[in-house]
Amino acid sequence: MNKAFIILLFVISIFCLSSNYLIKKSLQGEFALNNSFPNATATLAQVDSLLSFYPTLGASAYPINLYRAKASLMYGDVEKGYKYLLSANRDNPYTSSSDYYLSLIHRAYGDIDSAMFYSKKAFFAWPKNIEHFKLYLELIAQRGDTLSILDAGEFVDSTVSNQSEFITTLKKQYNIAKLTYLITSYPDASYVNNDTLIGQWDRVYNFKNSPDVFDSSTNYTFNDNSVLIRSPNDTLEYNYDIKLDSIFFYFKGSSNSFSSNKLVYSDSLKTLIFKNVFINDIYQDQYFKKRK
C-alpha cells in the first residue's frame, strides 16, 4: 500500500513539475516575443523554441498557436498559418484576434463572404480595436452598405481613446460605400449635336436612386463656336469644333487644334461625358449636366 502510494505521489510530482516547467517556459517565451521581436518578426522556428506545446493558452487566455500563425504568415507560409489560426480558434473560440487574421487571409484570396464572416466576429467581439473596426468597415463599404457603417459607428463613444481615428475611418468608408452607387456606365451614350451642347454644363455625380450632386466650381459654357471653361484654378475661353464623338479646342484666331477629347452624350440621363480626361495624374471620365 505504501509502495503504491509512493509511486502515485512520484508520478503526480513529475506531472506537476513538468506542467510548471512548460507553463513557465511559455510565459517566458510570450514575454520574449512581445518585447524582443518588434512587429512580430520572429520566425516559426524561433517561436517553437520559445513556446512549449502546453498549455495551449497563454497570458490573458491568448492562444499560443496564434503566435505560430502570425510567424507563418509573416514569412509567406499561408497554408500553415491558416491551420494554426483554426487551431487557435478551437483553443479559445472567444478570442477575436484569430478571426481578424482569418478575415485578412480570405480577403486576400477574394473570398469576400468568408472574410466578412470572420471580420464581423472579430468586430463584435472587440469593436473598440481600431484594426477590427477598419477591416469590418472596409468590407461592408465594398457592398455599399451605408446603414451598417453607421450602425458600427455607434460603438465609437467617449470611452474610445483614439476617437478621432475611428471617426476618420468611418467618414472615409461611408464615402467609399456611397461611391458604389455612382453611375459610371451610360449604354445609350452617343454623339452630341451642337444644338444640345449650347448652354452651361456643371460637373455632376449621378447616383442610383439619389439626387444628383453638382460641383459648380467646374463647368463648360458653350456658345455657337466658343466655349468658356471654368475650373477651381482658372477661367479660359477657346473656339471648338465637334466631329462625331470628338471635340477639338482651338486658340482664338488659330485653325490648328491644340487639344481634343472624346465627347459623348447620354440622352436618358441628360449627361455630357468627357472621356479619359487627364486630371490629378490619372485618366478619368468627367460628367456634366445642365441645371434645371
PDB file of N, CA and C in Angstrom, residues 39-129:
ATOM      1  N   ASN A  39       7.053  44.141 -34.080  1.00  0.00           N
ATOM      2  CA  ASN A  39       6.253  43.899 -35.293  1.00  0.00           C
ATOM      3  C   ASN A  39       6.199  42.425 -35.676  1.00  0.00           C
ATOM      4  N   ALA A  40       6.266  41.539 -34.677  1.00  0.00           N
ATOM      5  CA  ALA A  40       6.107  40.089 -34.903  1.00  0.00           C
ATOM      6  C   ALA A  40       7.068  39.564 -35.954  1.00  0.00           C
ATOM      7  N   THR A  41       8.375  39.851 -35.781  1.00  0.00           N
ATOM      8  CA  THR A  41       9.372  39.449 -36.776  1.00  0.00           C
ATOM      9  C   THR A  41       9.983  38.082 -36.502  1.00  0.00           C
ATOM     10  N   ALA A  42       9.583  37.412 -35.438  1.00  0.00           N
ATOM     11  CA  ALA A  42      10.149  36.099 -35.113  1.00  0.00           C
ATOM     12  C   ALA A  42       9.742  35.071 -36.157  1.00  0.00           C
ATOM     13  N   THR A  43      10.682  34.179 -36.491  1.00  0.00           N
ATOM     14  CA  THR A  43      10.368  33.090 -37.415  1.00  0.00           C
ATOM     15  C   THR A  43       9.615  31.997 -36.657  1.00  0.00           C
ATOM     16  N   LEU A  44       9.049  31.056 -37.415  1.00  0.00           N
ATOM     17  CA  LEU A  44       8.317  29.957 -36.781  1.00  0.00           C
ATOM     18  C   LEU A  44       9.256  29.119 -35.922  1.00  0.00           C
ATOM     19  N   ALA A  45      10.497  28.910 -36.392  1.00  0.00           N
ATOM     20  CA  ALA A  45      11.469  28.133 -35.614  1.00  0.00           C
ATOM     21  C   ALA A  45      11.774  28.830 -34.290  1.00  0.00           C
ATOM     22  N   GLN A  46      11.896  30.150 -34.319  1.00  0.00           N
ATOM     23  CA  GLN A  46      12.151  30.893 -33.083  1.00  0.00           C
ATOM     24  C   GLN A  46      10.960  30.809 -32.131  1.00  0.00           C
ATOM     25  N   VAL A  47       9.760  30.893 -32.693  1.00  0.00           N
ATOM     26  CA  VAL A  47       8.554  30.782 -31.865  1.00  0.00           C
ATOM     27  C   VAL A  47       8.494  29.410 -31.206  1.00  0.00           C
ATOM     28  N   ASP A  48       8.754  28.359 -31.995  1.00  0.00           N
ATOM     29  CA  ASP A  48       8.706  26.999 -31.447  1.00  0.00           C
ATOM     30  C   ASP A  48       9.760  26.787 -30.359  1.00  0.00           C
ATOM     31  N   SER A  49      10.911  27.445 -30.509  1.00  0.00           N
ATOM     32  CA  SER A  49      11.965  27.286 -29.497  1.00  0.00           C
ATOM     33  C   SER A  49      11.617  28.008 -28.198  1.00  0.00           C
ATOM     34  N   LEU A  50      10.784  29.041 -28.295  1.00  0.00           N
ATOM     35  CA  LEU A  50      10.421  29.827 -27.116  1.00  0.00           C
ATOM     36  C   LEU A  50       9.166  29.311 -26.420  1.00  0.00           C
ATOM     37  N   LEU A  51       8.266  28.704 -27.182  1.00  0.00           N
ATOM     38  CA  LEU A  51       6.983  28.268 -26.625  1.00  0.00           C
ATOM     39  C   LEU A  51       6.904  26.747 -26.581  1.00  0.00           C
ATOM     40  N   SER A  52       6.234  26.230 -25.596  1.00  0.00           N
ATOM     41  CA  SER A  52       6.039  24.785 -25.483  1.00  0.00           C
ATOM     42  C   SER A  52       4.694  24.394 -26.092  1.00  0.00           C
ATOM     43  N   PHE A  53       4.465  23.100 -26.200  1.00  0.00           N
ATOM     44  CA  PHE A  53       3.193  22.619 -26.757  1.00  0.00           C
ATOM     45  C   PHE A  53       2.061  22.716 -25.740  1.00  0.00           C
ATOM     46  N   TYR A  54       2.458  22.901 -24.459  1.00  0.00           N
ATOM     47  CA  TYR A  54       1.475  23.002 -23.376  1.00  0.00           C
ATOM     48  C   TYR A  54       1.884  24.155 -22.479  1.00  0.00           C
ATOM     49  N   PRO A  55       0.948  24.971 -22.044  1.00  0.00           N
ATOM     50  CA  PRO A  55      -0.506  24.952 -22.302  1.00  0.00           C
ATOM     51  C   PRO A  55      -0.829  25.580 -23.656  1.00  0.00           C
ATOM     52  N   THR A  56      -2.056  25.383 -24.098  1.00  0.00           N
ATOM     53  CA  THR A  56      -2.463  25.949 -25.387  1.00  0.00           C
ATOM     54  C   THR A  56      -2.843  27.419 -25.285  1.00  0.00           C
ATOM     55  N   LEU A  57      -3.058  27.890 -24.066  1.00  0.00           N
ATOM     56  CA  LEU A  57      -3.398  29.298 -23.844  1.00  0.00           C
ATOM     57  C   LEU A  57      -2.323  29.949 -22.990  1.00  0.00           C
ATOM     58  N   GLY A  58      -2.024  31.206 -23.331  1.00  0.00           N
ATOM     59  CA  GLY A  58      -1.022  31.934 -22.575  1.00  0.00           C
ATOM     60  C   GLY A  58      -1.658  32.950 -21.649  1.00  0.00           C
ATOM     61  N   ALA A  59      -0.932  34.019 -21.404  1.00  0.00           N
ATOM     62  CA  ALA A  59      -1.442  35.081 -20.544  1.00  0.00           C
ATOM     63  C   ALA A  59      -2.705  35.679 -21.151  1.00  0.00           C
ATOM     64  N   SER A  60      -3.663  35.990 -20.303  1.00  0.00           N
ATOM     65  CA  SER A  60      -4.955  36.566 -20.730  1.00  0.00           C
ATOM     66  C   SER A  60      -5.695  35.649 -21.687  1.00  0.00           C
ATOM     67  N   ALA A  61      -5.455  34.338 -21.568  1.00  0.00           N
ATOM     68  CA  ALA A  61      -6.127  33.326 -22.405  1.00  0.00           C
ATOM     69  C   ALA A  61      -5.834  33.510 -23.886  1.00  0.00           C
ATOM     70  N   TYR A  62      -4.682  34.103 -24.200  1.00  0.00           N
ATOM     71  CA  TYR A  62      -4.278  34.310 -25.598  1.00  0.00           C
ATOM     72  C   TYR A  62      -3.810  32.978 -26.174  1.00  0.00           C
ATOM     73  N   PRO A  63      -4.368  32.530 -27.311  1.00  0.00           N
ATOM     74  CA  PRO A  63      -3.986  31.233 -27.882  1.00  0.00           C
ATOM     75  C   PRO A  63      -2.514  31.213 -28.304  1.00  0.00           C
ATOM     76  N   ILE A  64      -1.767  30.237 -27.803  1.00  0.00           N
ATOM     77  CA  ILE A  64      -0.350  30.126 -28.130  1.00  0.00           C
ATOM     78  C   ILE A  64      -0.145  29.929 -29.628  1.00  0.00           C
ATOM     79  N   ASN A  65      -1.039  29.176 -30.263  1.00  0.00           N
ATOM     80  CA  ASN A  65      -0.882  28.911 -31.697  1.00  0.00           C
ATOM     81  C   ASN A  65      -1.054  30.167 -32.550  1.00  0.00           C
ATOM     82  N   LEU A  66      -1.585  31.219 -31.955  1.00  0.00           N
ATOM     83  CA  LEU A  66      -1.709  32.469 -32.699  1.00  0.00           C
ATOM     84  C   LEU A  66      -0.335  33.074 -32.978  1.00  0.00           C
ATOM     85  N   TYR A  67       0.622  32.864 -32.067  1.00  0.00           N
ATOM     86  CA  TYR A  67       1.997  33.304 -32.323  1.00  0.00           C
ATOM     87  C   TYR A  67       2.584  32.540 -33.507  1.00  0.00           C
ATOM     88  N   ARG A  68       2.317  31.231 -33.540  1.00  0.00           N
ATOM     89  CA  ARG A  68       2.827  30.415 -34.646  1.00  0.00           C
ATOM     90  C   ARG A  68       2.155  30.808 -35.965  1.00  0.00           C
ATOM     91  N   ALA A  69       0.875  31.131 -35.887  1.00  0.00           N
ATOM     92  CA  ALA A  69       0.151  31.543 -37.095  1.00  0.00           C
ATOM     93  C   ALA A  69       0.734  32.829 -37.664  1.00  0.00           C
ATOM     94  N   LYS A  70       0.970  33.810 -36.798  1.00  0.00           N
ATOM     95  CA  LYS A  70       1.496  35.098 -37.268  1.00  0.00           C
ATOM     96  C   LYS A  70       2.906  34.952 -37.828  1.00  0.00           C
ATOM     97  N   ALA A  71       3.716  34.087 -37.207  1.00  0.00           N
ATOM     98  CA  ALA A  71       5.065  33.851 -37.716  1.00  0.00           C
ATOM     99  C   ALA A  71       5.018  33.196 -39.095  1.00  0.00           C
ATOM    100  N   SER A  72       4.121  32.238 -39.269  1.00  0.00           N
ATOM    101  CA  SER A  72       3.985  31.565 -40.568  1.00  0.00           C
ATOM    102  C   SER A  72       3.536  32.547 -41.639  1.00  0.00           C
ATOM    103  N   LEU A  73       2.554  33.372 -41.320  1.00  0.00           N
ATOM    104  CA  LEU A  73       2.043  34.341 -42.289  1.00  0.00           C
ATOM    105  C   LEU A  73       3.086  35.398 -42.621  1.00  0.00           C
ATOM    106  N   MET A  74       3.855  35.824 -41.605  1.00  0.00           N
ATOM    107  CA  MET A  74       4.874  36.840 -41.817  1.00  0.00           C
ATOM    108  C   MET A  74       5.891  36.401 -42.863  1.00  0.00           C
ATOM    109  N   TYR A  75       6.197  35.104 -42.894  1.00  0.00           N
ATOM    110  CA  TYR A  75       7.211  34.598 -43.813  1.00  0.00           C
ATOM    111  C   TYR A  75       6.611  33.820 -44.980  1.00  0.00           C
ATOM    112  N   GLY A  76       5.331  34.057 -45.258  1.00  0.00           N
ATOM    113  CA  GLY A  76       4.741  33.598 -46.505  1.00  0.00           C
ATOM    114  C   GLY A  76       4.138  32.215 -46.520  1.00  0.00           C
ATOM    115  N   ASP A  77       4.142  31.514 -45.395  1.00  0.00           N
ATOM    116  CA  ASP A  77       3.551  30.175 -45.372  1.00  0.00           C
ATOM    117  C   ASP A  77       2.077  30.304 -44.975  1.00  0.00           C
ATOM    118  N   VAL A  78       1.244  30.647 -45.960  1.00  0.00           N
ATOM    119  CA  VAL A  78      -0.166  30.925 -45.695  1.00  0.00           C
ATOM    120  C   VAL A  78      -0.906  29.666 -45.260  1.00  0.00           C
ATOM    121  N   GLU A  79      -0.592  28.544 -45.890  1.00  0.00           N
ATOM    122  CA  GLU A  79      -1.297  27.297 -45.569  1.00  0.00           C
ATOM    123  C   GLU A  79      -1.084  26.893 -44.110  1.00  0.00           C
ATOM    124  N   LYS A  80       0.171  26.941 -43.667  1.00  0.00           N
ATOM    125  CA  LYS A  80       0.460  26.583 -42.274  1.00  0.00           C
ATOM    126  C   LYS A  80      -0.124  27.626 -41.322  1.00  0.00           C
ATOM    127  N   GLY A  81      -0.025  28.896 -41.703  1.00  0.00           N
ATOM    128  CA  GLY A  81      -0.587  29.955 -40.871  1.00  0.00           C
ATOM    129  C   GLY A  81      -2.085  29.798 -40.697  1.00  0.00           C
ATOM    130  N   TYR A  82      -2.763  29.415 -41.782  1.00  0.00           N
ATOM    131  CA  TYR A  82      -4.216  29.226 -41.726  1.00  0.00           C
ATOM    132  C   TYR A  82      -4.574  28.085 -40.769  1.00  0.00           C
ATOM    133  N   LYS A  83      -3.807  26.996 -40.816  1.00  0.00           N
ATOM    134  CA  LYS A  83      -4.076  25.859 -39.923  1.00  0.00           C
ATOM    135  C   LYS A  83      -3.885  26.261 -38.462  1.00  0.00           C
ATOM    136  N   TYR A  84      -2.839  27.031 -38.199  1.00  0.00           N
ATOM    137  CA  TYR A  84      -2.607  27.485 -36.821  1.00  0.00           C
ATOM    138  C   TYR A  84      -3.718  28.428 -36.354  1.00  0.00           C
ATOM    139  N   LEU A  85      -4.245  29.242 -37.261  1.00  0.00           N
ATOM    140  CA  LEU A  85      -5.346  30.141 -36.899  1.00  0.00           C
ATOM    141  C   LEU A  85      -6.599  29.353 -36.522  1.00  0.00           C
ATOM    142  N   LEU A  86      -6.896  28.314 -37.306  1.00  0.00           N
ATOM    143  CA  LEU A  86      -8.054  27.472 -36.976  1.00  0.00           C
ATOM    144  C   LEU A  86      -7.852  26.770 -35.637  1.00  0.00           C
ATOM    145  N   SER A  87      -6.610  26.336 -35.388  1.00  0.00           N
ATOM    146  CA  SER A  87      -6.302  25.693 -34.114  1.00  0.00           C
ATOM    147  C   SER A  87      -6.449  26.685 -32.959  1.00  0.00           C
ATOM    148  N   ALA A  88      -5.999  27.920 -33.179  1.00  0.00           N
ATOM    149  CA  ALA A  88      -6.138  28.959 -32.150  1.00  0.00           C
ATOM    150  C   ALA A  88      -7.605  29.243 -31.867  1.00  0.00           C
ATOM    151  N   ASN A  89      -8.416  29.194 -32.903  1.00  0.00           N
ATOM    152  CA  ASN A  89      -9.856  29.404 -32.725  1.00  0.00           C
ATOM    153  C   ASN A  89     -10.482  28.291 -31.889  1.00  0.00           C
ATOM    154  N   ARG A  90     -10.006  27.063 -32.086  1.00  0.00           N
ATOM    155  CA  ARG A  90     -10.524  25.939 -31.297  1.00  0.00           C
ATOM    156  C   ARG A  90     -10.061  26.040 -29.837  1.00  0.00           C
ATOM    157  N   ASP A  91      -8.814  26.472 -29.651  1.00  0.00           N
ATOM    158  CA  ASP A  91      -8.270  26.578 -28.296  1.00  0.00           C
ATOM    159  C   ASP A  91      -9.018  27.623 -27.475  1.00  0.00           C
ATOM    160  N   ASN A  92      -9.386  28.715 -28.123  1.00  0.00           N
ATOM    161  CA  ASN A  92     -10.182  29.743 -27.441  1.00  0.00           C
ATOM    162  C   ASN A  92     -11.113  30.392 -28.461  1.00  0.00           C
ATOM    163  N   PRO A  93     -12.321  29.863 -28.602  1.00  0.00           N
ATOM    164  CA  PRO A  93     -13.258  30.396 -29.606  1.00  0.00           C
ATOM    165  C   PRO A  93     -13.774  31.786 -29.268  1.00  0.00           C
ATOM    166  N   TYR A  94     -13.416  32.286 -28.097  1.00  0.00           N
ATOM    167  CA  TYR A  94     -13.931  33.594 -27.685  1.00  0.00           C
ATOM    168  C   TYR A  94     -12.953  34.730 -27.972  1.00  0.00           C
ATOM    169  N   THR A  95     -11.734  34.383 -28.391  1.00  0.00           N
ATOM    170  CA  THR A  95     -10.794  35.434 -28.751  1.00  0.00           C
ATOM    171  C   THR A  95     -11.121  35.953 -30.140  1.00  0.00           C
ATOM    172  N   SER A  96     -10.817  37.194 -30.407  1.00  0.00           N
ATOM    173  CA  SER A  96     -11.168  37.793 -31.700  1.00  0.00           C
ATOM    174  C   SER A  96      -9.972  37.950 -32.621  1.00  0.00           C
ATOM    175  N   SER A  97      -8.767  37.816 -32.094  1.00  0.00           N
ATOM    176  CA  SER A  97      -7.576  38.067 -32.909  1.00  0.00           C
ATOM    177  C   SER A  97      -7.451  37.088 -34.062  1.00  0.00           C
ATOM    178  N   SER A  98      -7.702  35.798 -33.805  1.00  0.00           N
ATOM    179  CA  SER A  98      -7.589  34.814 -34.882  1.00  0.00           C
ATOM    180  C   SER A  98      -8.643  35.060 -35.955  1.00  0.00           C
ATOM    181  N   ASP A  99      -9.842  35.499 -35.557  1.00  0.00           N
ATOM    182  CA  ASP A  99     -10.881  35.823 -36.542  1.00  0.00           C
ATOM    183  C   ASP A  99     -10.437  36.974 -37.439  1.00  0.00           C
ATOM    184  N   TYR A 100      -9.767  37.944 -36.865  1.00  0.00           N
ATOM    185  CA  TYR A 100      -9.263  39.084 -37.640  1.00  0.00           C
ATOM    186  C   TYR A 100      -8.291  38.613 -38.720  1.00  0.00           C
ATOM    187  N   TYR A 101      -7.338  37.757 -38.349  1.00  0.00           N
ATOM    188  CA  TYR A 101      -6.360  37.278 -39.326  1.00  0.00           C
ATOM    189  C   TYR A 101      -6.996  36.343 -40.351  1.00  0.00           C
ATOM    190  N   LEU A 102      -7.954  35.539 -39.923  1.00  0.00           N
ATOM    191  CA  LEU A 102      -8.666  34.689 -40.884  1.00  0.00           C
ATOM    192  C   LEU A 102      -9.393  35.538 -41.919  1.00  0.00           C
ATOM    193  N   SER A 103      -9.958  36.640 -41.484  1.00  0.00           N
ATOM    194  CA  SER A 103     -10.638  37.547 -42.408  1.00  0.00           C
ATOM    195  C   SER A 103      -9.659  38.135 -43.414  1.00  0.00           C
ATOM    196  N   LEU A 104      -8.476  38.530 -42.941  1.00  0.00           N
ATOM    197  CA  LEU A 104      -7.461  39.086 -43.843  1.00  0.00           C
ATOM    198  C   LEU A 104      -7.062  38.084 -44.924  1.00  0.00           C
ATOM    199  N   ILE A 105      -6.894  36.818 -44.523  1.00  0.00           N
ATOM    200  CA  ILE A 105      -6.500  35.789 -45.490  1.00  0.00           C
ATOM    201  C   ILE A 105      -7.588  35.586 -46.536  1.00  0.00           C
ATOM    202  N   HIS A 106      -8.826  35.460 -46.100  1.00  0.00           N
ATOM    203  CA  HIS A 106      -9.918  35.237 -47.054  1.00  0.00           C
ATOM    204  C   HIS A 106     -10.084  36.434 -47.994  1.00  0.00           C
ATOM    205  N   ARG A 107      -9.892  37.639 -47.473  1.00  0.00           N
ATOM    206  CA  ARG A 107      -9.986  38.812 -48.350  1.00  0.00           C
ATOM    207  C   ARG A 107      -8.872  38.809 -49.383  1.00  0.00           C
ATOM    208  N   ALA A 108      -7.664  38.427 -48.971  1.00  0.00           N
ATOM    209  CA  ALA A 108      -6.529  38.393 -49.898  1.00  0.00           C
ATOM    210  C   ALA A 108      -6.767  37.414 -51.037  1.00  0.00           C
ATOM    211  N   TYR A 109      -7.532  36.352 -50.778  1.00  0.00           N
ATOM    212  CA  TYR A 109      -7.825  35.352 -51.805  1.00  0.00           C
ATOM    213  C   TYR A 109      -9.166  35.600 -52.497  1.00  0.00           C
ATOM    214  N   GLY A 110      -9.775  36.745 -52.226  1.00  0.00           N
ATOM    215  CA  GLY A 110     -11.002  37.120 -52.922  1.00  0.00           C
ATOM    216  C   GLY A 110     -12.259  36.458 -52.406  1.00  0.00           C
ATOM    217  N   ASP A 111     -12.170  35.761 -51.288  1.00  0.00           N
ATOM    218  CA  ASP A 111     -13.347  35.108 -50.700  1.00  0.00           C
ATOM    219  C   ASP A 111     -14.008  36.101 -49.741  1.00  0.00           C
ATOM    220  N   ILE A 112     -14.759  37.034 -50.299  1.00  0.00           N
ATOM    221  CA  ILE A 112     -15.282  38.156 -49.525  1.00  0.00           C
ATOM    222  C   ILE A 112     -16.339  37.718 -48.515  1.00  0.00           C
ATOM    223  N   ASP A 113     -17.145  36.721 -48.863  1.00  0.00           N
ATOM    224  CA  ASP A 113     -18.177  36.262 -47.919  1.00  0.00           C
ATOM    225  C   ASP A 113     -17.552  35.724 -46.632  1.00  0.00           C
ATOM    226  N   SER A 114     -16.518  34.881 -46.769  1.00  0.00           N
ATOM    227  CA  SER A 114     -15.838  34.348 -45.581  1.00  0.00           C
ATOM    228  C   SER A 114     -15.083  35.451 -44.849  1.00  0.00           C
ATOM    229  N   ALA A 115     -14.497  36.366 -45.616  1.00  0.00           N
ATOM    230  CA  ALA A 115     -13.803  37.499 -44.992  1.00  0.00           C
ATOM    231  C   ALA A 115     -14.773  38.314 -44.149  1.00  0.00           C
ATOM    232  N   MET A 116     -15.967  38.528 -44.672  1.00  0.00           N
ATOM    233  CA  MET A 116     -16.984  39.271 -43.928  1.00  0.00           C
ATOM    234  C   MET A 116     -17.409  38.512 -42.672  1.00  0.00           C
ATOM    235  N   PHE A 117     -17.557  37.197 -42.789  1.00  0.00           N
ATOM    236  CA  PHE A 117     -17.973  36.372 -41.651  1.00  0.00           C
ATOM    237  C   PHE A 117     -16.993  36.517 -40.479  1.00  0.00           C
ATOM    238  N   TYR A 118     -15.695  36.341 -40.772  1.00  0.00           N
ATOM    239  CA  TYR A 118     -14.702  36.409 -39.699  1.00  0.00           C
ATOM    240  C   TYR A 118     -14.485  37.842 -39.216  1.00  0.00           C
ATOM    241  N   SER A 119     -14.557  38.794 -40.129  1.00  0.00           N
ATOM    242  CA  SER A 119     -14.387  40.195 -39.734  1.00  0.00           C
ATOM    243  C   SER A 119     -15.505  40.647 -38.801  1.00  0.00           C
ATOM    244  N   LYS A 120     -16.721  40.214 -39.100  1.00  0.00           N
ATOM    245  CA  LYS A 120     -17.863  40.573 -38.250  1.00  0.00           C
ATOM    246  C   LYS A 120     -17.702  39.975 -36.855  1.00  0.00           C
ATOM    247  N   LYS A 121     -17.223  38.716 -36.788  1.00  0.00           N
ATOM    248  CA  LYS A 121     -16.989  38.085 -35.489  1.00  0.00           C
ATOM    249  C   LYS A 121     -15.945  38.862 -34.692  1.00  0.00           C
ATOM    250  N   ALA A 122     -14.857  39.243 -35.368  1.00  0.00           N
ATOM    251  CA  ALA A 122     -13.790  39.978 -34.686  1.00  0.00           C
ATOM    252  C   ALA A 122     -14.276  41.341 -34.217  1.00  0.00           C
ATOM    253  N   PHE A 123     -15.051  42.008 -35.074  1.00  0.00           N
ATOM    254  CA  PHE A 123     -15.523  43.352 -34.726  1.00  0.00           C
ATOM    255  C   PHE A 123     -16.444  43.326 -33.513  1.00  0.00           C
ATOM    256  N   PHE A 124     -17.446  42.464 -33.524  1.00  0.00           N
ATOM    257  CA  PHE A 124     -18.408  42.460 -32.428  1.00  0.00           C
ATOM    258  C   PHE A 124     -17.828  41.855 -31.141  1.00  0.00           C
ATOM    259  N   ALA A 125     -16.742  41.080 -31.275  1.00  0.00           N
ATOM    260  CA  ALA A 125     -16.064  40.583 -30.076  1.00  0.00           C
ATOM    261  C   ALA A 125     -15.231  41.685 -29.422  1.00  0.00           C
ATOM    262  N   TRP A 126     -14.658  42.559 -30.269  1.00  0.00           N
ATOM    263  CA  TRP A 126     -13.806  43.632 -29.743  1.00  0.00           C
ATOM    264  C   TRP A 126     -13.939  44.854 -30.652  1.00  0.00           C
ATOM    265  N   PRO A 127     -15.062  45.544 -30.622  1.00  0.00           N
ATOM    266  CA  PRO A 127     -15.330  46.644 -31.561  1.00  0.00           C
ATOM    267  C   PRO A 127     -14.442  47.862 -31.364  1.00  0.00           C
ATOM    268  N   LYS A 128     -13.837  47.998 -30.186  1.00  0.00           N
ATOM    269  CA  LYS A 128     -13.015  49.183 -29.932  1.00  0.00           C
ATOM    270  C   LYS A 128     -11.552  48.970 -30.293  1.00  0.00           C
ATOM    271  N   ASN A 129     -11.267  47.865 -30.987  1.00  0.00           N
ATOM    272  CA  ASN A 129      -9.952  47.657 -31.584  1.00  0.00           C
ATOM    273  C   ASN A 129      -9.972  48.317 -32.956  1.00  0.00           C
TER     274      ASN A 129
END
